[in-house]
C-alpha positions as a Markdown table, in Angstrom:
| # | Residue | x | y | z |
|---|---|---|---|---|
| 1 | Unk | 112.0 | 116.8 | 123.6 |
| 2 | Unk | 115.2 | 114.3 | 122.2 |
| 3 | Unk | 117.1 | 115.9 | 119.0 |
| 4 | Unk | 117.4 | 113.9 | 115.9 |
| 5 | Unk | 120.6 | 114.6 | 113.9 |
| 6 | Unk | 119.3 | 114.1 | 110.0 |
| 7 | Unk | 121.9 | 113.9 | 107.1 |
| 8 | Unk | 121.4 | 114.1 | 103.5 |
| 9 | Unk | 124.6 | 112.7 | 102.2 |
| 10 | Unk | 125.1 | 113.8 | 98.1 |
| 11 | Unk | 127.4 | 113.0 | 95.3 |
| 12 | Unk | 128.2 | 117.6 | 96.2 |
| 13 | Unk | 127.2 | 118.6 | 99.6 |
| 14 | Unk | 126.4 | 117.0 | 102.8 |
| 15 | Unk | 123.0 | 118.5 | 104.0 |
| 16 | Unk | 122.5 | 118.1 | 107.8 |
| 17 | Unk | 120.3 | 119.4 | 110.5 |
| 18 | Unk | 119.1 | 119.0 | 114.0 |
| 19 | Unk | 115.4 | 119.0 | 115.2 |
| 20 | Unk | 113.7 | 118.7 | 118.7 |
| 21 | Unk | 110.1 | 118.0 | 117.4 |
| 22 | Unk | 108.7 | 121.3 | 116.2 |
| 23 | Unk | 111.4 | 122.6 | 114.1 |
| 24 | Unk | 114.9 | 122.9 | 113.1 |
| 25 | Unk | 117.6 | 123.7 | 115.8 |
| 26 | Unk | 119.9 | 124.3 | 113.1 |
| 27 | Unk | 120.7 | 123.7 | 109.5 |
| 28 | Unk | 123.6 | 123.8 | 107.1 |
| 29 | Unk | 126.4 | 121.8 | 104.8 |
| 30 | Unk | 129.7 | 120.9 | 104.0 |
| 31 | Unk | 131.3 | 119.6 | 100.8 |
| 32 | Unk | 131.0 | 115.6 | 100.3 |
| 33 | Unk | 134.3 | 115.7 | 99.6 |
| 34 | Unk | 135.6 | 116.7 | 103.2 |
| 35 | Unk | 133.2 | 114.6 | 105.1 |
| 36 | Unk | 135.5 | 114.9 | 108.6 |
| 37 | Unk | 134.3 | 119.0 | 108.3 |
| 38 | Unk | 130.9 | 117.4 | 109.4 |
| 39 | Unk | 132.7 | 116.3 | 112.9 |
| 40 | Unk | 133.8 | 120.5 | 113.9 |
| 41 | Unk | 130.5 | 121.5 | 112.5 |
| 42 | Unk | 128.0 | 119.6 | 114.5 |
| 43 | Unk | 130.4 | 119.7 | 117.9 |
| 44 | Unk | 129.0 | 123.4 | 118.4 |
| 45 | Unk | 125.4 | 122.2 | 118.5 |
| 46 | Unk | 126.0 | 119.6 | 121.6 |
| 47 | Unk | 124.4 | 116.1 | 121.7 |
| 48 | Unk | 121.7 | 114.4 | 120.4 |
| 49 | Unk | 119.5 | 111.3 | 121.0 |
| 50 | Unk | 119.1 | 109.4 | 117.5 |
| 51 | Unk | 120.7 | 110.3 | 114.0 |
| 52 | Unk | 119.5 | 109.3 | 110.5 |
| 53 | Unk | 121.0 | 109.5 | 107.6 |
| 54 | Unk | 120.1 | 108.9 | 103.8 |
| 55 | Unk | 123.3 | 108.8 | 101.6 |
| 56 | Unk | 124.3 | 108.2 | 98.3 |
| 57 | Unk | 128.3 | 109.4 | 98.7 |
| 58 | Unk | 129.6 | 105.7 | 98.9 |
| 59 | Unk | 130.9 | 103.5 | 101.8 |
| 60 | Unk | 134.1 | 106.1 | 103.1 |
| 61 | Unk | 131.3 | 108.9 | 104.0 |
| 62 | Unk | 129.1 | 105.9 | 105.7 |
| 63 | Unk | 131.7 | 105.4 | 107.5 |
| 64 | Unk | 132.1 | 108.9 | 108.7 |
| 65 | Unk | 128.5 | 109.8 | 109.2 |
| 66 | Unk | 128.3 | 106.5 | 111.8 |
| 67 | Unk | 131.5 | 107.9 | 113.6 |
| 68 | Unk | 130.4 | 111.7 | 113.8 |
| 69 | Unk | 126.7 | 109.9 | 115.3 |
| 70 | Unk | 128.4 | 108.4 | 117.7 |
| 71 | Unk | 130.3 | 111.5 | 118.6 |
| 72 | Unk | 127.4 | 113.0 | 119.1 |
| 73 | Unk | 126.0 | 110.2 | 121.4 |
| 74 | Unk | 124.0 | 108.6 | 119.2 |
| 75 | Unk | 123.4 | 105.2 | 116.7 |
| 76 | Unk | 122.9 | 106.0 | 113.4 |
| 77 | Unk | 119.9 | 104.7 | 111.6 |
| 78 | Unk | 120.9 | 104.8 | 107.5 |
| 79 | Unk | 117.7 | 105.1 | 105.6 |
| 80 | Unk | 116.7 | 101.8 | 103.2 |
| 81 | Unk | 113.7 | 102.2 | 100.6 |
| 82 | Unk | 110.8 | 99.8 | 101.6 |
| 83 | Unk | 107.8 | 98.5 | 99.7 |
| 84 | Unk | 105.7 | 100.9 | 102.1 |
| 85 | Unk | 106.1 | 103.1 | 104.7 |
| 86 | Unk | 104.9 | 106.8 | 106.3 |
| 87 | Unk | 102.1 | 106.7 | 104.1 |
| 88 | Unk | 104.1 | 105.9 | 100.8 |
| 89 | Unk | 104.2 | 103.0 | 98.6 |
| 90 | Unk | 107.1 | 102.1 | 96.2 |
| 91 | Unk | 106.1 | 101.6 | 92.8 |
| 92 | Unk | 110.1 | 100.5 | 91.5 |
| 93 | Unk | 109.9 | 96.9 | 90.7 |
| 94 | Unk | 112.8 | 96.4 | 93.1 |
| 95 | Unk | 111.9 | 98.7 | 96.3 |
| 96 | Unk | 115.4 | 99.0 | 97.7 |
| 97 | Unk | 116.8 | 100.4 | 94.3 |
| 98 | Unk | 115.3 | 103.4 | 94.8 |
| 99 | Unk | 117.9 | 106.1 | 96.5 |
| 100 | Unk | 117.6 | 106.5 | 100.0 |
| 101 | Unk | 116.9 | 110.5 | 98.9 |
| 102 | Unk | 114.5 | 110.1 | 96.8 |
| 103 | Unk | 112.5 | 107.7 | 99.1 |
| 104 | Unk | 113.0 | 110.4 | 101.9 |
| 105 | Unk | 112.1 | 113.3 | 99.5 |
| 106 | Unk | 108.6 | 111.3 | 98.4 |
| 107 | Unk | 108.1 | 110.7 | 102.3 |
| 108 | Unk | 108.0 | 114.5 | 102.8 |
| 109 | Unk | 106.0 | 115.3 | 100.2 |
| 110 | Unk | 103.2 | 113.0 | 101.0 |
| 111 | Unk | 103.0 | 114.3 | 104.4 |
| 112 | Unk | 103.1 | 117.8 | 103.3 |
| 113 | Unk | 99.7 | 117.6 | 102.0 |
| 114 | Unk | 97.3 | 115.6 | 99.7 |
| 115 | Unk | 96.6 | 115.2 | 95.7 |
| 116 | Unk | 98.6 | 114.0 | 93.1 |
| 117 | Unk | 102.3 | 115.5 | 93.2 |
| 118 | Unk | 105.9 | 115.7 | 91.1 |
| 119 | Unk | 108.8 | 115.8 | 93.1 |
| 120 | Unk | 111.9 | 117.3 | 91.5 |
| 121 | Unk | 115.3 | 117.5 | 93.6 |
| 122 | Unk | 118.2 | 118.5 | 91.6 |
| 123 | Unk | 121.9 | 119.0 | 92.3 |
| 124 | Unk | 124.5 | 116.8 | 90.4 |
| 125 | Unk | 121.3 | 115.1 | 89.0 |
| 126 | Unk | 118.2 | 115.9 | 88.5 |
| 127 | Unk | 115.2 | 113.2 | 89.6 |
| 128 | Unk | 111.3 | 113.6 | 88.7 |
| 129 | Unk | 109.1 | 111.5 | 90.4 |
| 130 | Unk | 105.5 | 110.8 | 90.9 |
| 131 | Unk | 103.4 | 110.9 | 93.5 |
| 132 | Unk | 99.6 | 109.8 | 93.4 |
| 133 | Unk | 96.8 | 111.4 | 95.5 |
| 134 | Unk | 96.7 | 107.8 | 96.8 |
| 135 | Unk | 100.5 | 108.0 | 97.8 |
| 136 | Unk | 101.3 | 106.1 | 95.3 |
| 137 | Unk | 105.1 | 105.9 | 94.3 |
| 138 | Unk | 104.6 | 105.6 | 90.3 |
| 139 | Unk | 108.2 | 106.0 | 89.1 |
| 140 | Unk | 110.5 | 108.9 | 88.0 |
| 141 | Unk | 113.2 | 109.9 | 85.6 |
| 142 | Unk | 116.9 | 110.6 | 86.4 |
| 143 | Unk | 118.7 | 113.2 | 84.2 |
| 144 | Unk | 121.8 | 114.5 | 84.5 |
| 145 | Unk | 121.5 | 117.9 | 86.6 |
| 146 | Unk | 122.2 | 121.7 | 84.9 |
| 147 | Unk | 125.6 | 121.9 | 85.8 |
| 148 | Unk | 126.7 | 118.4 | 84.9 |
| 149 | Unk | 125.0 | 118.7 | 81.4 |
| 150 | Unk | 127.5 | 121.6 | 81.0 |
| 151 | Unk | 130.4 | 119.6 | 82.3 |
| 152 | Unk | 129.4 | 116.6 | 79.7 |
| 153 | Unk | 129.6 | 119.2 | 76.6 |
| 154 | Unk | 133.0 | 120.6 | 77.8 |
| 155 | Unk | 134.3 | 117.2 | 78.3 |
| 156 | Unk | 132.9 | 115.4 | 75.1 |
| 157 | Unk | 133.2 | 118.2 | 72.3 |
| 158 | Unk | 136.2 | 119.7 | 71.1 |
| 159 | Unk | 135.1 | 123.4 | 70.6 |
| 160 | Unk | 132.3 | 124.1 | 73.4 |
| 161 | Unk | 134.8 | 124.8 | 76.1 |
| 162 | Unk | 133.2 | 128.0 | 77.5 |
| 163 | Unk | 130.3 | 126.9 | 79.4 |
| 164 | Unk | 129.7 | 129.7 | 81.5 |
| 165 | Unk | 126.7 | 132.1 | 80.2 |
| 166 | Unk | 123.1 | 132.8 | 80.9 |
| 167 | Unk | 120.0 | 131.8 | 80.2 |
| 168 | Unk | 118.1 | 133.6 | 78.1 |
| 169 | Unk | 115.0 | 132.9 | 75.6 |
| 170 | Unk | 117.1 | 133.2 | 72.6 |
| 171 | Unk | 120.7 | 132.5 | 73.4 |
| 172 | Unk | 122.8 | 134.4 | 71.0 |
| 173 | Unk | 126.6 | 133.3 | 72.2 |
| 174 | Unk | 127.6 | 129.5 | 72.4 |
| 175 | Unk | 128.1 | 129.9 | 76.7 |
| 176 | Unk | 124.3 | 131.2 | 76.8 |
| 177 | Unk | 123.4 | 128.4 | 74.4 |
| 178 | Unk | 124.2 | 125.9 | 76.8 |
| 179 | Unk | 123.6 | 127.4 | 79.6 |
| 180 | Unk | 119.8 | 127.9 | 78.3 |
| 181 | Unk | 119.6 | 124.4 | 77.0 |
| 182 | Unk | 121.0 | 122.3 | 80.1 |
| 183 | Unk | 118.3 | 124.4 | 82.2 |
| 184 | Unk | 115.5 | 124.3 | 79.7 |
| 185 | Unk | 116.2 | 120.6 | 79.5 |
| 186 | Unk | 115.8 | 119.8 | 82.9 |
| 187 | Unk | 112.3 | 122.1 | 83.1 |
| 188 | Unk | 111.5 | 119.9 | 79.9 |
| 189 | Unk | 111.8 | 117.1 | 82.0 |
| 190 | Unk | 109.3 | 117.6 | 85.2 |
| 191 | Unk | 106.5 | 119.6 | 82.5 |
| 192 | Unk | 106.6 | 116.1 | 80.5 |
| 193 | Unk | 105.9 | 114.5 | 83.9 |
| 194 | Unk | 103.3 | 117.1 | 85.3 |
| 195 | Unk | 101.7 | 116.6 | 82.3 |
| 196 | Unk | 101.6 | 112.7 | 82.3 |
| 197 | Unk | 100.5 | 112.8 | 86.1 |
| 198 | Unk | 97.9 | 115.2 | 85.5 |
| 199 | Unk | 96.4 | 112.7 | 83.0 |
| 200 | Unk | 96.5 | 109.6 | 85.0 |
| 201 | Unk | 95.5 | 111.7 | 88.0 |
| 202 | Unk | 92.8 | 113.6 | 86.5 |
| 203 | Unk | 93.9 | 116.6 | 88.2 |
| 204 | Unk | 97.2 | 119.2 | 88.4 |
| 205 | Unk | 99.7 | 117.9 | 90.1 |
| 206 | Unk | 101.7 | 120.2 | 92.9 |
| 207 | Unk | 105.3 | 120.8 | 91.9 |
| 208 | Unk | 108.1 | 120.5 | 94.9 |
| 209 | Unk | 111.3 | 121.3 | 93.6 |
| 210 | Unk | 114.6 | 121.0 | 95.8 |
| 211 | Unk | 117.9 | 120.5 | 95.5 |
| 212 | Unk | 121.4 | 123.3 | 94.7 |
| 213 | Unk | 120.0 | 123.8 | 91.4 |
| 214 | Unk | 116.1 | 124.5 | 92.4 |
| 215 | Unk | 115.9 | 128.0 | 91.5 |
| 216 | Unk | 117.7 | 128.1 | 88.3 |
| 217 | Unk | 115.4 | 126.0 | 87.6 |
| 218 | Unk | 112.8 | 127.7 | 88.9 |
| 219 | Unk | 113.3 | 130.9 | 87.6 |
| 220 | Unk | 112.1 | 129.1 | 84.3 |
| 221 | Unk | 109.4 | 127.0 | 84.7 |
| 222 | Unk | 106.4 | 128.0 | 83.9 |
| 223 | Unk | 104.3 | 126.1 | 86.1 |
| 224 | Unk | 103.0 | 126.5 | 89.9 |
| 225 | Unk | 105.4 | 125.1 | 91.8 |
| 226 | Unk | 107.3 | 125.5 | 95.8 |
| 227 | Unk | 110.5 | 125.2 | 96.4 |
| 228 | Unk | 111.4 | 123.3 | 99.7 |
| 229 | Unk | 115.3 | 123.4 | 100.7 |
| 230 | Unk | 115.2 | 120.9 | 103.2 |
| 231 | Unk | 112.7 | 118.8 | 101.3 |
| 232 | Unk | 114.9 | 115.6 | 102.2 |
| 233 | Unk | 115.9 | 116.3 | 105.6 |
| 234 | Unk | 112.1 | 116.7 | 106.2 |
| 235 | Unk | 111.3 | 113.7 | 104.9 |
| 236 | Unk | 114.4 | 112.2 | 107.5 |
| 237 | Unk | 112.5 | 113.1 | 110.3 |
| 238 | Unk | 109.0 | 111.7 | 108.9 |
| 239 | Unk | 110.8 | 108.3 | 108.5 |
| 240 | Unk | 112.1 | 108.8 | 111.8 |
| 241 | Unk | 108.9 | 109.4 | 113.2 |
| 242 | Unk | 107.2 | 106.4 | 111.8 |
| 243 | Unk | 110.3 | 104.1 | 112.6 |
């Protein structure tokens, strides 16, 4: 069976991996800031027949991700939001708004299974969408991530310079303090939307939570919930299924 190349370019890391079908070949990531790694990386693995991409790096990664494609003998296909598709339907006023991840994300999840769901992926930020039973789009918020809320303090107060502490119920030192709060904010965020979904829905959502920062977050929330690593990569080869 022909191997799809899929790439989840982020403002961090650029997520790829190779599937024949049934599975992933091979996985793994390099920094978005040294997008010509990707080229050495993916050389080892041989050639493939179609590549897709969903990236929110800016034009000088495009750029790189067509050239290591074609490398690789293939076109690449960059992922753009539409009204509906693979089973999903936007609900953003303006459909191509949405981030090519977050479409590809919401793709996955669908397909991984039925009933209402809140899709949380965070790295630099932190997104919490909604997902209907009916596949349904509804919207999502966008907050900044764990580690960037630290970075923000550190960069906008003169005295909370030490950022690096742990999380803990009741922070006693200021580096635990915002450590705790920038996680407990973010797990603020997607229980607020569980428990506005479960409402409209008229049952508990599923919680799918991705992204570098998944299991700090996870650790925390006290909610049923999966985590899934490769949660837009997956949806990559859903939309390339269905393209």
């Amino acid at each position: 069976m022909s191997r799809l190349l899929a790439i989840d370019a982020g403002n961090t890391r650029i997520k790829w991996g190779i599937h024949d079908g049934a599975a992933w070949c091979a996985t793994g990531s390099v920094a978005t800031r040294e997008p010509h790694g990707l080229a050495s990386v993916l050389a080892a693995h041989g050639g493939v027949a179609r590549a897709i991409a969903s990236n929110v790096a800016g034009e000088a990664v495009d750029q790189e991700l067509a050239r290591v494609a074609e490398a690789l003998g293939a076109r690449l296909r960059r992922v753009q939001p539409q009204a509906r598709e693979a089973g999903v339907v936007n609900g953003y006023r303006d459909a191509g708004q949405l981030g090519p991840d977050r479409w590809a994300a919401l793709v996955a999840a669908r397909a991984s299974g039925a009933g209402p769901q809140v899709v949380a992926t965070a790295g630099t930020a932190l997104t919490v969408d909604a997902l209907s039973a009916a596949g349904e789009f509804l919207g999502g918020l966008i907050v900044p991530g764990p580690a960037l809320m630290r970075r923000a303090l550190e960069s906008a107060t003169a005295r909370l310079r030490e950022t690096e502490g742990r999380d803990a119920d009741y922070p006693a030192s200021t580096p635990d303090a915002i450590t705790s709060g920038a996680i407990q904010a973010c797990v603020g965020a997607i229980a607020g939307m569980v428990e506005r979904l479960a409402r409209r829905e008229g049952a508990r959502p599923h919680v799918l939570l991705s992204g570098g920062a998944a299991r700090e977050i996870s650790a925390r929330l006290a909610l049923p919930h999966a985590i899934r690593d490769n949660l837009v990569l997956d949806g990559l080869v859903e939309l390339d299924r269905h393209g």
